[in-house]
Short mmCIF file of C-alpha atoms and ligand atoms in Angstrom, two decimals:
data_model
loop_
_atom_site.label_atom_id
_atom_site.label_comp_id
_atom_site.label_asym_id
_atom_site.label_seq_id
_atom_site.Cartn_x
_atom_site.Cartn_y
_atom_site.Cartn_z
CA UNK A 1 -219.62 83.43 49.19
CA UNK A 2 -222.33 85.78 47.77
CA UNK A 3 -222.41 89.52 46.50
CA UNK A 4 -225.55 90.82 47.79
CA UNK A 5 -226.88 94.01 45.49
CA UNK A 6 -227.92 96.85 47.87
CA UNK A 7 -227.40 100.34 46.40
CA UNK A 8 -227.26 102.26 43.02
CA UNK A 9 -228.91 98.46 41.19
CA UNK A 10 -230.74 100.37 38.37
CA UNK A 11 -230.09 104.04 39.25
CA UNK A 12 -226.48 106.59 38.87
CA UNK A 13 -225.89 107.05 42.86
CA UNK A 14 -225.42 105.66 45.84
CA UNK A 15 -223.44 102.82 45.12
CA UNK A 16 -222.44 99.77 47.59
CA UNK A 17 -222.77 96.48 47.88
CA UNK A 18 -221.99 93.67 50.48
CA UNK A 19 -219.76 90.50 50.52
CA UNK A 20 -220.15 87.71 52.76
CA UNK A 21 -216.81 86.41 51.21
CA UNK A 22 -216.72 83.55 54.43
CA UNK A 23 -219.66 82.04 55.86
CA UNK A 24 -221.02 84.98 58.56
CA UNK A 25 -217.96 87.29 56.98
CA UNK A 26 -218.64 90.54 55.36
CA UNK A 27 -216.88 93.38 54.01
CA UNK A 28 -218.43 96.35 51.62
CA UNK A 29 -217.76 97.80 48.20
CA UNK A 30 -218.37 100.99 48.58
CA UNK A 31 -221.10 103.30 50.77
CA UNK A 32 -222.13 105.35 48.45
CA UNK A 33 -225.08 108.02 48.85
CA UNK A 34 -228.29 108.54 47.23
CA UNK A 35 -228.38 111.76 45.28
CA UNK A 36 -231.07 113.78 43.86
CA UNK A 37 -234.28 113.16 42.65
CA UNK A 38 -234.28 108.46 42.58
CA UNK A 39 -237.66 106.34 41.82
CA UNK A 40 -236.49 103.26 43.35
CA UNK A 41 -236.73 102.00 46.68
CA UNK A 42 -232.79 100.42 47.95
CA UNK A 43 -232.42 98.60 50.12
CA UNK A 44 -231.13 98.84 53.56
CA UNK A 45 -227.72 96.72 55.49
CA UNK A 46 -228.77 93.57 55.80
CA UNK A 47 -226.57 92.66 58.71
CA UNK A 48 -225.69 95.58 61.04
CA UNK A 49 -223.06 98.22 60.76
CA UNK A 50 -220.82 95.99 62.92
CA UNK A 51 -220.91 93.29 61.97
CA UNK A 52 -219.27 95.28 57.82
CA UNK A 53 -215.44 94.12 58.85
CA UNK A 54 -213.78 96.38 56.01
CA UNK A 55 -214.73 98.59 53.36
CA UNK A 56 -213.21 98.97 50.68
CA UNK A 57 -213.88 101.80 48.30
CA UNK A 58 -213.58 102.50 44.52
CA UNK A 59 -212.91 106.43 44.66
CA UNK A 60 -213.95 109.58 46.96
CA UNK A 61 -217.15 110.49 44.67
CA UNK A 62 -220.00 111.07 47.29
CA UNK A 63 -221.75 108.39 45.35
CA UNK A 64 -219.67 106.40 46.09
CA UNK A 65 -218.13 106.80 49.81
CA UNK A 66 -220.47 109.48 51.10
CA UNK A 67 -222.35 107.83 53.18
CA UNK A 68 -218.79 105.59 55.43
CA UNK A 69 -219.09 108.59 58.10
CA UNK A 70 -223.20 107.60 58.30
CA UNK A 71 -221.85 103.82 58.89
CA UNK A 72 -219.59 104.79 61.45
CA UNK A 73 -222.53 106.16 63.00
CA UNK A 74 -224.01 102.99 62.80
CA UNK A 75 -221.87 100.98 64.78
CA UNK A 76 -218.88 100.43 62.21
CA UNK A 77 -215.79 99.73 63.66
CA UNK A 78 -213.75 98.71 60.77
CA UNK A 79 -210.63 99.42 57.87
CA UNK A 80 -211.10 101.34 54.97
CA UNK A 81 -209.25 100.73 52.24
CA UNK A 82 -207.91 103.56 49.82
CA UNK A 83 -205.61 104.47 47.69
CA UNK A 84 -204.08 107.66 49.22
CA UNK A 85 -205.68 109.75 45.98
CA UNK A 86 -208.95 108.80 47.70
CA UNK A 87 -208.07 108.99 51.46
CA UNK A 88 -207.34 112.26 50.27
CA UNK A 89 -209.96 113.43 48.76
CA UNK A 90 -212.51 111.22 51.06
CA UNK A 91 -210.98 113.64 53.61
CA UNK A 92 -211.95 117.51 52.27
CA UNK A 93 -215.78 115.51 50.42
CA UNK A 94 -216.87 114.32 53.71
CA UNK A 95 -215.65 117.11 55.88
CA UNK A 96 -217.40 119.39 52.64
CA UNK A 97 -220.21 116.60 53.29
CA UNK A 98 -220.78 116.34 56.63
CA UNK A 99 -220.62 120.66 57.01
CA UNK A 100 -223.67 120.50 54.35
CA UNK A 101 -225.54 118.22 55.89
CA UNK A 102 -224.75 120.31 59.71
CA UNK A 103 -226.27 123.62 58.03
CA UNK A 104 -229.23 122.41 55.96
CA UNK A 105 -230.54 120.27 59.70
CA UNK A 106 -229.36 123.35 61.34
CA UNK A 107 -232.18 125.62 58.88
CA UNK A 108 -234.31 123.03 58.75
CA UNK A 109 -234.19 123.10 62.97
CA UNK A 110 -235.38 126.53 62.67
CA UNK A 111 -238.01 126.35 60.20
CA UNK A 112 -239.32 122.57 61.92
CA UNK A 113 -239.13 125.15 65.51
CA UNK A 114 -241.47 127.58 63.89
CA UNK A 115 -244.18 124.92 62.97
CA UNK A 116 -244.04 123.12 66.33
CA UNK A 117 -241.77 119.89 64.93
CA UNK A 118 -239.45 118.95 66.23
CA UNK A 119 -235.27 119.91 65.66
CA UNK A 120 -234.15 118.22 62.32
CA UNK A 121 -230.62 115.51 62.87
CA UNK A 122 -227.66 115.98 59.97
CA UNK A 123 -226.77 111.74 58.52
CA UNK A 124 -223.36 112.61 60.08
CA UNK A 125 -220.87 115.51 62.06
CA UNK A 126 -217.65 116.59 61.25
CA UNK A 127 -216.61 114.23 64.42
CA UNK A 128 -218.62 111.40 62.40
CA UNK A 129 -215.89 112.13 59.38
CA UNK A 130 -213.21 112.19 61.75
CA UNK A 131 -213.57 109.50 63.23
CA UNK A 132 -214.09 107.87 60.24
CA UNK A 133 -211.21 109.02 58.77
CA UNK A 134 -209.04 107.22 61.47
CA UNK A 135 -209.92 104.15 60.26
CA UNK A 136 -208.42 104.43 56.09
CA UNK A 137 -205.30 102.35 55.89
CA UNK A 138 -204.35 103.57 52.33
CA UNK A 139 -203.38 101.30 49.67
CA UNK A 140 -201.35 101.48 46.86
CA UNK A 141 -201.58 100.96 43.23
CA UNK A 142 -200.90 97.64 41.59
CA UNK A 143 -199.88 96.05 44.88
CA UNK A 144 -200.98 92.63 46.09
CA UNK A 145 -202.63 92.94 49.58
CA UNK A 146 -203.37 90.34 52.29
CA UNK A 147 -206.24 91.80 54.01
CA UNK A 148 -207.56 89.06 56.10
CA UNK A 149 -207.61 85.05 56.13
CA UNK A 150 -208.98 84.92 52.20
CA UNK A 151 -209.55 87.52 51.58
CA UNK A 152 -206.71 89.32 48.55
CA UNK A 153 -207.32 92.20 46.99
CA UNK A 154 -205.16 94.78 44.95
CA UNK A 155 -205.66 97.89 43.43
CA UNK A 156 -205.58 99.50 39.73
CA UNK A 157 -206.03 103.01 37.54
CA UNK A 158 -210.24 103.49 36.82
CA UNK A 159 -208.88 106.51 34.77
CA UNK A 160 -212.57 108.46 36.43
CA UNK A 161 -210.55 110.67 39.43
CA UNK A 162 -208.03 111.59 41.41
CA UNK A 163 -207.21 107.97 42.83
CA UNK A 164 -210.06 105.92 41.71
CA UNK A 165 -209.81 102.45 40.98
CA UNK A 166 -210.82 98.84 39.75
CA UNK A 167 -210.88 96.81 42.86
CA UNK A 168 -210.33 93.03 42.65
CA UNK A 169 -210.73 90.77 45.07
CA UNK A 170 -209.48 87.19 44.97
CA UNK A 171 -211.54 85.62 48.09
CA UNK A 172 -211.37 81.61 49.05
CA UNK A 173 -213.78 79.73 50.90
CA UNK A 174 -212.85 76.24 51.55
CA UNK A 175 -210.39 75.35 49.19
CA UNK A 176 -212.42 76.69 46.06
CA UNK A 177 -211.39 80.38 44.66
CA UNK A 178 -213.17 82.64 43.22
CA UNK A 179 -212.26 86.02 41.83
CA UNK A 180 -214.67 88.87 41.97
CA UNK A 181 -213.77 92.67 39.75
CA UNK A 182 -215.08 96.00 40.75
CA UNK A 183 -215.62 98.51 38.80
CA UNK A 184 -216.51 101.69 40.55
CA UNK A 185 -216.65 104.02 37.40
CA UNK A 186 -214.53 103.34 34.80
CA UNK A 187 -213.01 106.42 33.18
CA UNK A 188 -212.61 108.66 29.74
CA UNK A 189 -209.81 107.97 27.95
CA UNK A 190 -207.23 111.09 27.02
CA UNK A 191 -208.69 112.59 29.70
CA UNK A 192 -206.43 115.50 30.77
CA UNK A 193 -204.19 114.62 34.57
CA UNK A 194 -205.27 111.00 35.12
CA UNK A 195 -204.44 107.59 33.20
CA UNK A 196 -206.27 106.10 31.37
CA UNK A 197 -208.30 103.12 32.31
CA UNK A 198 -205.85 100.46 33.26
CA UNK A 199 -206.67 97.00 31.76
CA UNK A 200 -207.60 94.15 34.47
CA UNK A 201 -206.63 90.68 33.06
CA UNK A 202 -208.60 88.34 34.66
CA UNK A 203 -212.26 87.97 36.98
CA UNK A 204 -214.87 85.45 37.62
CA UNK A 205 -217.41 87.89 38.59
CA UNK A 206 -217.41 91.39 37.14
CA UNK A 207 -219.39 94.00 38.32
CA UNK A 208 -219.66 97.11 36.42
CA UNK A 209 -221.27 100.22 35.93
CA UNK A 210 -223.16 101.88 33.35
CA UNK A 211 -223.27 105.01 33.65
CA UNK A 212 -223.20 105.52 30.05
CA UNK A 213 -224.66 101.77 29.59
CA UNK A 214 -226.55 102.62 26.03
CA UNK A 215 -225.00 106.15 24.67
CA UNK A 216 -222.10 107.35 22.68
CA UNK A 217 -220.00 110.23 23.72
CA UNK A 218 -220.65 113.81 21.29
CA UNK A 219 -216.56 114.25 19.15
CA UNK A 220 -215.39 116.21 21.56
CA UNK A 221 -214.79 120.44 21.36
CA UNK A 222 -210.82 120.40 21.55
CA UNK A 223 -210.71 121.75 24.93
CA UNK A 224 -207.59 124.40 24.25
CA UNK A 225 -208.12 125.77 21.09
CA UNK A 226 -212.42 126.64 22.28
CA UNK A 227 -211.21 127.66 25.53
CA UNK A 228 -209.01 130.59 23.00
CA UNK A 229 -212.01 131.89 21.62
CA UNK A 230 -214.34 132.12 24.90
CA UNK A 231 -211.10 133.98 26.58
CA UNK A 232 -210.69 135.81 23.78
CA UNK A 233 -213.55 137.25 22.68
CA UNK A 234 -214.71 138.21 25.95
CA UNK A 235 -211.52 139.87 26.76
CA UNK A 236 -211.74 141.77 23.31
CA UNK A 237 -214.61 142.85 24.73
CA UNK A 238 -213.89 143.60 27.66
CA UNK A 239 -216.06 141.06 30.14
CA UNK A 240 -215.11 138.44 32.12
CA UNK A 241 -215.56 134.18 31.41
CA UNK A 242 -217.30 132.51 35.02
CA UNK A 243 -217.14 129.09 34.34
CA UNK A 244 -219.15 127.15 37.17
CA UNK A 245 -217.34 123.81 38.22
CA UNK A 246 -217.36 120.92 39.79
CA UNK A 247 -214.80 121.70 42.33
CA UNK A 248 -212.95 118.17 42.10
CA UNK A 249 -211.49 116.79 38.69
CA UNK A 250 -213.28 119.76 36.69
CA UNK A 251 -211.02 122.83 38.28
CA UNK A 252 -208.00 120.61 38.01
CA UNK A 253 -209.28 119.97 34.10
CA UNK A 254 -209.56 123.26 33.93
CA UNK A 255 -206.31 124.82 35.58
CA UNK A 256 -204.35 121.92 33.59
CA UNK A 257 -205.68 123.69 30.18
CA UNK A 258 -205.10 126.85 31.26
CA UNK A 259 -201.54 126.83 32.12
CA UNK A 260 -201.12 124.45 28.65
CA UNK A 261 -202.18 127.51 26.47
CA UNK A 262 -199.82 129.96 29.32
CA UNK A 263 -197.22 128.39 29.00
CA UNK A 264 -197.42 127.32 25.23
CA UNK A 265 -199.14 131.67 24.80
CA UNK A 266 -201.99 130.57 22.56
CA UNK A 267 -203.34 133.88 24.05
CA UNK A 268 -200.69 136.68 23.28
CA UNK A 269 -203.54 139.69 23.15
CA UNK A 270 -204.11 138.94 26.68
CA UNK A 271 -201.18 136.90 27.37
CA UNK A 272 -201.71 137.92 31.69
CA UNK A 273 -205.33 137.66 31.72
CA UNK A 274 -205.61 136.14 36.05
CA UNK A 275 -208.15 133.45 37.09
CA UNK A 276 -209.51 132.96 40.03
CA UNK A 277 -211.08 129.95 42.15
CA UNK A 278 -213.21 130.74 44.11
CA UNK A 279 -214.28 127.41 45.64
CA UNK A 280 -213.01 126.38 49.05
CA UNK A 281 -213.34 122.67 48.87
CA UNK A 282 -211.58 123.23 45.61
CA UNK A 283 -208.63 125.37 45.92
CA UNK A 284 -208.19 122.21 49.07
CA UNK A 285 -208.05 119.56 45.95
CA UNK A 286 -205.75 121.24 44.36
CA UNK A 287 -203.60 121.23 46.62
CA UNK A 288 -203.88 117.95 47.09
CA UNK A 289 -203.54 116.47 42.93
CA UNK A 290 -200.15 118.99 43.43
CA UNK A 291 -198.73 116.74 46.18
CA UNK A 292 -199.87 113.45 44.07
CA UNK A 293 -197.07 110.35 43.42
CA UNK A 294 -196.26 110.61 39.81
CA UNK A 295 -198.03 106.98 39.11
CA UNK A 296 -201.56 108.35 40.18
CA UNK A 297 -200.20 111.32 36.80
CA UNK A 298 -200.95 110.85 33.07
CA UNK A 299 -197.18 110.75 30.87
CA UNK A 300 -198.35 114.56 29.63
CA UNK A 301 -198.67 115.50 33.53
CA UNK A 302 -194.99 113.97 33.83
CA UNK A 303 -193.66 115.61 30.91
CA UNK A 304 -194.61 119.13 32.31
CA UNK A 305 -193.67 117.97 35.74
CA UNK A 306 -190.13 117.15 34.40
CA UNK A 307 -189.66 120.85 32.74
CA UNK A 308 -189.92 121.48 35.89
CA UNK A 309 -193.25 123.18 35.38
CA UNK A 310 -196.60 122.46 37.78
CA UNK A 311 -199.61 120.88 35.62
CA UNK A 312 -201.89 122.30 37.34
CA UNK A 313 -200.47 125.56 39.01
CA UNK A 314 -199.60 129.01 36.67
CA UNK A 315 -198.48 132.42 37.15
CA UNK A 316 -201.62 134.79 37.35
CA UNK A 317 -203.61 131.90 39.38
CA UNK A 318 -205.65 132.90 42.47
CA UNK A 319 -207.34 130.80 45.44
CA UNK A 320 -209.86 132.19 47.20
CA UNK A 321 -210.62 131.43 50.61
CA UNK A 322 -212.75 134.15 52.48
CA UNK A 323 -216.17 135.62 52.08
CA UNK A 324 -215.03 139.13 51.94
CA UNK A 325 -211.71 137.82 48.71
CA UNK A 326 -215.10 136.25 46.87
CA UNK A 327 -217.28 139.48 47.32
CA UNK A 328 -214.53 142.31 45.99
CA UNK A 329 -214.09 139.93 43.01
CA UNK A 330 -217.03 142.06 42.09
CA UNK A 331 -215.19 145.58 42.06
CA UNK A 332 -212.90 144.30 40.30
CA UNK A 333 -214.01 144.98 36.44
CA UNK A 334 -210.97 143.81 34.73
CA UNK A 335 -211.40 141.10 32.45
CA UNK A 336 -210.92 137.33 33.73
CA UNK A 337 -212.28 134.19 34.03
CA UNK A 338 -213.97 132.66 37.24
CA UNK A 339 -214.47 129.44 38.27
CA UNK A 340 -216.44 128.72 41.01
CA UNK A 341 -218.68 125.85 42.51
CA UNK A 342 -220.94 123.69 42.45
CA UNK A 343 -221.05 122.93 39.15
CA UNK A 344 -225.14 122.27 38.12
CA UNK A 345 -225.67 125.78 39.94
CA UNK A 346 -227.60 124.61 42.95
CA UNK A 347 -225.64 125.59 45.66
CA UNK A 348 -222.01 127.49 46.57
CA UNK A 349 -220.70 130.99 45.64
CA UNK A 350 -221.07 130.33 42.04
CA UNK A 351 -224.27 131.22 42.10
CA UNK A 352 -223.07 135.01 43.67
CA UNK A 353 -220.72 135.74 40.83
CA UNK A 354 -223.82 135.08 38.39
CA UNK A 355 -226.11 137.27 40.11
CA UNK A 356 -222.95 139.80 39.39
CA UNK A 357 -222.26 138.48 35.84
CA UNK A 358 -225.98 137.56 34.31
CA UNK A 359 -226.78 140.44 34.13
CA UNK A 360 -223.19 142.12 31.25
CA UNK A 361 -223.13 141.29 27.85
CA UNK A 362 -219.79 141.83 27.92
CA UNK A 363 -219.40 138.27 29.91
CA UNK A 364 -219.68 134.50 29.59
CA UNK A 365 -220.87 131.96 31.49
CA UNK A 366 -218.77 128.87 30.53
CA UNK A 367 -220.95 125.38 30.93
CA UNK A 368 -217.73 122.53 31.19
CA UNK A 369 -219.89 120.03 31.92
CA UNK A 370 -223.88 118.05 31.73
CA UNK A 371 -226.48 120.43 33.34
CA UNK A 372 -229.03 118.68 35.34
CA UNK A 373 -232.97 118.89 34.41
CA UNK A 374 -234.99 121.27 36.77
CA UNK A 375 -230.53 122.81 38.11
CA UNK A 376 -229.86 126.14 37.75
CA UNK A 377 -227.52 125.94 35.13
CA UNK A 378 -229.99 124.00 32.73
CA UNK A 379 -232.55 127.17 32.75
CA UNK A 380 -229.88 129.21 32.31
CA UNK A 381 -228.75 126.89 29.41
CA UNK A 382 -231.85 126.42 27.66
CA UNK A 383 -231.62 130.48 27.13
CA UNK A 384 -233.56 131.56 30.01
CA UNK A 385 -234.42 135.50 30.05
CA UNK A 386 -234.43 136.03 33.39
CA UNK A 387 -233.41 134.19 36.93
CA UNK A 388 -233.91 134.32 39.95
CA UNK A 389 -231.33 133.60 42.42
CA UNK A 390 -231.63 134.58 45.99
CA UNK A 391 -235.00 136.20 45.59
CA UNK A 392 -233.90 138.97 42.54
CA UNK A 393 -234.27 138.50 39.13
CA UNK A 394 -231.48 139.54 37.02
CA UNK A 395 -232.00 139.40 33.01
CA UNK A 396 -229.51 137.11 30.83
CA UNK A 397 -227.41 139.42 28.37
CA UNK A 398 -224.33 137.21 29.17
CA UNK A 399 -223.12 134.98 26.21
CA UNK A 400 -223.50 131.73 27.36
CA UNK A 401 -221.88 128.18 26.05
CA UNK A 402 -220.99 125.23 26.70
CA UNK A 403 -217.42 122.79 26.58
CA UNK A 404 -219.04 119.50 25.84
CA UNK A 405 -217.79 115.97 25.15
CA UNK A 406 -216.03 115.99 28.25
CA UNK A 407 -216.50 113.49 30.65
CA UNK A 408 -214.64 111.33 33.19
CA UNK A 409 -216.66 108.53 32.60
CA UNK A 410 -216.21 105.30 30.04
CA UNK A 411 -218.99 105.38 27.21
CA UNK A 412 -220.93 102.20 25.90
CA UNK A 413 -217.72 101.47 23.26
CA UNK A 414 -215.72 102.60 25.75
CA UNK A 415 -217.31 100.10 28.88
CA UNK A 416 -217.19 97.11 26.09
CA UNK A 417 -213.15 97.65 25.19
CA UNK A 418 -212.29 97.76 28.67
CA UNK A 419 -214.07 94.27 28.83
CA UNK A 420 -212.79 93.72 25.72
CA UNK A 421 -208.94 93.71 27.76
CA UNK A 422 -209.19 90.80 29.43
CA UNK A 423 -208.00 88.08 28.82
CA UNK A 424 -209.32 85.23 31.15
CA UNK A 425 -213.24 86.49 30.13
CA UNK A 426 -215.77 86.85 33.83
CA UNK A 427 -218.36 83.67 33.49
CA UNK A 428 -221.00 86.84 35.02
CA UNK A 429 -221.50 89.75 34.82
CA UNK A 430 -223.25 91.63 36.62
CA UNK A 431 -224.15 95.58 35.86
CA UNK A 432 -224.91 98.18 38.58
CA UNK A 433 -225.10 102.57 38.55
CA UNK A 434 -226.76 103.62 35.34
CA UNK A 435 -230.13 103.85 34.34
CA UNK A 436 -233.19 100.98 33.76
CA UNK A 437 -232.80 101.25 30.14
CA UNK A 438 -228.39 101.58 30.16
CA UNK A 439 -227.77 98.79 33.09
CA UNK A 440 -230.23 96.18 30.90
CA UNK A 441 -228.71 98.06 27.88
CA UNK A 442 -225.37 97.88 28.82
CA UNK A 443 -226.11 94.64 29.67
CA UNK A 444 -227.33 93.18 25.99
CA UNK A 445 -224.61 94.36 24.54
CA UNK A 446 -222.63 92.42 26.62
CA UNK A 447 -223.51 89.63 25.69
CA UNK A 448 -224.27 89.88 22.61
CA UNK A 449 -220.90 91.50 21.91
CA UNK A 450 -218.87 88.17 24.00
CA UNK A 451 -221.29 85.74 24.90
CA UNK A 452 -221.21 86.07 28.66
CA UNK A 453 -223.75 85.70 30.90
CA UNK A 454 -224.53 89.95 31.92
CA UNK A 455 -226.94 90.90 34.66
CA UNK A 456 -228.62 93.70 36.02
CA UNK A 457 -230.32 92.53 39.49
CA UNK A 458 -232.49 95.26 41.22
CA UNK A 459 -231.08 96.43 44.91
CA UNK A 460 -231.28 93.02 47.60
CA UNK A 461 -230.62 90.33 44.61
CA UNK A 462 -228.30 88.19 46.32
CA UNK A 463 -225.68 85.65 43.90
CA UNK A 464 -224.07 82.79 45.26
CA UNK A 465 -220.12 83.21 44.38
CA UNK A 466 -219.30 79.29 44.92
CA UNK A 467 -221.63 77.59 43.34
CA UNK A 468 -222.82 79.87 39.95
CA UNK A 469 -226.24 80.49 41.59
CA UNK A 470 -228.74 83.05 41.79
CA UNK A 471 -229.46 82.99 45.83
CA UNK A 472 -232.66 85.76 45.03
CA UNK A 473 -233.91 88.07 42.78
CA UNK A 474 -235.77 90.71 43.61
CA UNK A 475 -238.72 92.70 41.95
CA UNK A 476 -238.12 96.79 42.23
CA UNK A 477 -239.81 98.47 45.08
CA UNK A 478 -240.56 101.95 43.83
CA UNK A 479 -240.76 104.74 46.67
CA UNK A 480 -243.61 105.50 48.28
CA UNK A 481 -244.45 108.14 49.90
CA UNK A 482 -247.69 109.12 51.68
CA UNK A 483 -249.73 106.26 50.75
CA UNK A 484 -248.40 105.61 47.00
CA UNK A 485 -247.42 108.25 45.41
CA UNK A 486 -248.36 108.89 41.81
CA UNK A 487 -246.82 110.71 39.29
CA UNK A 488 -250.22 112.87 39.53
CA UNK A 489 -249.99 112.98 43.37
CA UNK A 490 -245.60 114.75 42.60
CA UNK A 491 -247.19 116.81 40.45
CA UNK A 492 -249.41 118.98 42.89
CA UNK A 493 -246.89 118.12 45.96
CA UNK A 494 -244.63 119.66 43.21
CA UNK A 495 -246.72 121.84 42.77
CA UNK A 496 -247.72 123.24 46.54
CA UNK A 497 -244.47 123.77 47.39
CA UNK A 498 -243.49 126.54 43.87
CA UNK A 499 -246.86 127.67 45.34
CA UNK A 500 -244.69 128.16 48.98
CA UNK A 501 -241.45 128.92 47.52
CA UNK A 502 -243.18 132.29 45.85
CA UNK A 503 -244.96 132.71 48.86
CA UNK A 504 -241.36 133.06 50.97
CA UNK A 505 -240.09 135.17 48.30
CA UNK A 506 -243.70 137.21 47.76
CA UNK A 507 -243.22 137.83 52.34
CA UNK A 508 -239.37 138.42 51.00
CA UNK A 509 -240.51 141.80 49.49
CA UNK A 510 -242.27 142.74 51.49
CA UNK A 511 -240.11 142.70 53.78
CA UNK A 512 -237.89 144.64 52.12
CA UNK A 513 -241.20 147.64 50.69
CA UNK A 514 -241.21 148.32 54.64
CA UNK A 515 -237.61 148.88 55.06
CA UNK A 516 -237.61 151.36 52.06
CA UNK A 517 -239.90 152.41 54.42
CA UNK A 518 -237.41 153.97 56.97
CA UNK A 519 -237.99 158.30 57.42
CA UNK A 520 -240.51 158.33 55.59
CA UNK A 521 -243.64 160.84 56.60
CA UNK A 522 -245.48 159.28 59.67
CA UNK A 523 -248.57 159.24 58.41
CA UNK A 524 -247.37 156.97 55.31
CA UNK A 525 -245.53 154.42 57.61
CA UNK A 526 -249.14 153.63 59.47
CA UNK A 527 -251.10 153.22 56.79
CA UNK A 528 -248.58 150.47 55.53
CA UNK A 529 -248.86 149.08 59.09
CA UNK A 530 -252.77 148.84 59.41
CA UNK A 531 -252.48 147.72 55.37
CA UNK A 532 -250.40 144.59 56.07
CA UNK A 533 -252.43 143.92 59.38
CA UNK A 534 -255.74 143.92 57.67
CA UNK A 535 -254.31 141.53 55.65
CA UNK A 536 -253.22 139.11 57.73
CA UNK A 537 -256.28 139.48 59.32
CA UNK A 538 -257.81 138.98 56.18
CA UNK A 539 -255.99 136.18 55.63
CA UNK A 540 -256.55 133.37 58.39
ZN1 ZN B 1 -217.53 108.45 40.29
#
């Protein structure tokens, strides 16, 4: 009986843990995709994907579920256990992820073919998603489910995202029983719509996340009065409020707040303000929230339902589906709220809305979450005077503001308090899903507060759950590229990429310039043509 730590080891994405619950029989907890820039190399599965019999999913976020279709492609044909809500969210989020990958591969292929490289292949396709979705076995909260010989599980609400779970594994081998609890992502208390993280009472071993392993959330801004203020002052100026938002989770929370505002008449001056959600994925997710079982909802959301209202639906809510509807919105100057994805403005329809609204001082861009370094969202939030969107320079005159203090993750104290709720404390805690400092910092705090051995293993480490000892500890492996990529080499690489982007932009500008010559005198057109040809000759 052993556990192998593969993904999200000393980093926050790519959650994946392998358990051999009996000799030669394997299951995975999560099968997440790595996102963003990561310094460390994560180990590959040490057994063929076809040998994995089950995958248990803690929740639908792509960094926990995003590589399931790839696992399918590699030969996995077992069962995937998840709550009904996680199953429903996976069906739309994995389809969206496949779509992105297919588009990226298509664009990359165009570029590759021009320079004599082979076509790019997506990691997985829409078909892989359809096939892997057939393997899902929805499993409700609180049910003891015997999955196989010596393998029983129970899902408990983790309060992080609709359907998110802590998973308790009751394992047995040769008469020795062990209980392993995997936290997935631990939710924050008092989030709208969903319940708070529920207690788990006992474990021999605990695997816990550490996204905020050393940090405390700032004191919350009360979101509703804050939104009322922002909306009122923007509408008084005749402007609109543009909100970049993650499609699943945050968008529905915002809808909950707007429904509260309308239901309680908090915007008397502009009671009928319209709200547009411009993201097909967000609208599909909203539909899943609207159908979810009441056991997923917190008390306030249930109260709203009892009163015959829907917690995230209201008069004046418009969901946009087509690109035409999205474009038409920019022609309409009525003050309104536009929620569009993506959350950090790196892609999605939000970029169109920013292009059409950032320049106007009457408008407000309201960020509803953390903006990572280097993203367009962060550049705007940090006060850029102008930004480039779709190759066009857009001046920033709109009001920029942030609704902070709303997070789907427990902070350090939240994590420790949740462990504090165990009646029978685990003998050993493994810490994952956090940056270097966060995972080791949380491990130290756990040792200090509870006197439990806690450790943040690197990818590839193996632990014997029966004997209670390490089989193998591993060293971090730093990603290498082209013979040892140092920080300096990376900077050079980034600089190269940046220069190349500028070149491409200049070429696009030139093309636009040439297009504007239509109808000009023949001599001018000839002159420009010659100059471009000269330029290319001299550039070779
Ligand atoms: Zn998550």
